Amino acid sequence: MDKAKTIYIYYAVLFAIKFTSGENPCLSKTTQCLCSNDRVDCSNGNITAIPSKFPSGTKQMNLFENNISYIESKTFSSMPALEDIILNNNRIRELLPLTFLELESLYDIYLENNQLSVIHPRAFEKLPKLGRIYLAGNRLHCTCAIKWFVAYLNGNPNLFNRTSASCSSPTTVVQKKVALLNASNLQCVLVGSLLALFFLLFTYAALKGR
């Protein structure tokens, strides 16, 4: 069998599998996404940005293994029925405030193996059914700015896999679990003391210059 015929049979079989599974191309022709009932599969599509429109009633959004580096706040707010968001193996660097806002049915967030260094306050706000967050394989920068996230994880002890997030920097906390950090680890006391000292010196200099 020649190579051309082999390739033809391969794609014919692949098409048949997708057709019989109920999956059909959806969203934009350039995204290579497939839709089946309440599921949208955009995995392995070399996507660089999350599509702006989704079928109504979508419960699972699979964006595994793409080149997404940025997610705007409220990106998924048009899908209130969403239960699972799969964003593993992308290049996401930060989570902005209100990224998952208005997703009251959301249960799973998969963010493993990205390049996350910053998770802003309120990134996981108003997610009453959230049961699992997967954050292993990222590059979290654990300074005092992440203190809110430590409190969030400890305030939700039933959150499955909450200890999967580890620090990559600074060197004093490398490989430490975020959920187990405290103010001393995060150098919050030191930062506060330096700010207080700076304020006193500034005040003294101002008074002396009068």
Phi, psi and omega in degrees: 000129182284167186298318181299319181291323179297315179297320180299314181295320180302310181290330177295317178294317180300317179296319181297320179296315181292324181292314182288338179280353180088004180274138179224149177303141180212182184058234181260148178299335183278347184270343181058037179269149178239140180242139177214111183055248183255023184239135175240123182246108178245025184289151176052040183250006182059032181283136180255346179216146180291128179306148186275342182231138180228155175299142178294144179086008179298129180251333178230128177243114182253109180241029182299140172057062174232199180238037181283128181242347186216137176233123179286156174300143177063023181304323186259010187295343179278001180237071184296343181272358185300131180246328182228131173238119183251108183236021179301152171057051171241204180233031184293128186259333181207158173246119182280164174302141175065026179303320184249029184299144175070020177256074187286350177258357185294129181242321183240134171232116180257113182231022182294150173056050170248203178238033183298123174242336183229131171240110185285151176306144179075012178297328182248032184286142175057056175236075189296337183255005182300123183244337184213134173233127180249115186232009181295152176079029177244188186233053186297131178265108190261081173253188180300338181294342181264006182303324180298325183286325174300313179296321179297313181296318180287336177278354178232070186297340180272001179289113183295138176068023184292343179265012181285339182280127179235159181273144174250343178199161352291178187299334183291342183233015181304130178072003175284145178288131182301318183296341183258005180284160174223179184301326180293315177302319186276358178062026180295322181296316181296316180297317179297320179295319179295320178295318179297318179296318179298318180297318180295317179295321179295317180296317180298316181295322180293318180292322181292330182280355179285000000 
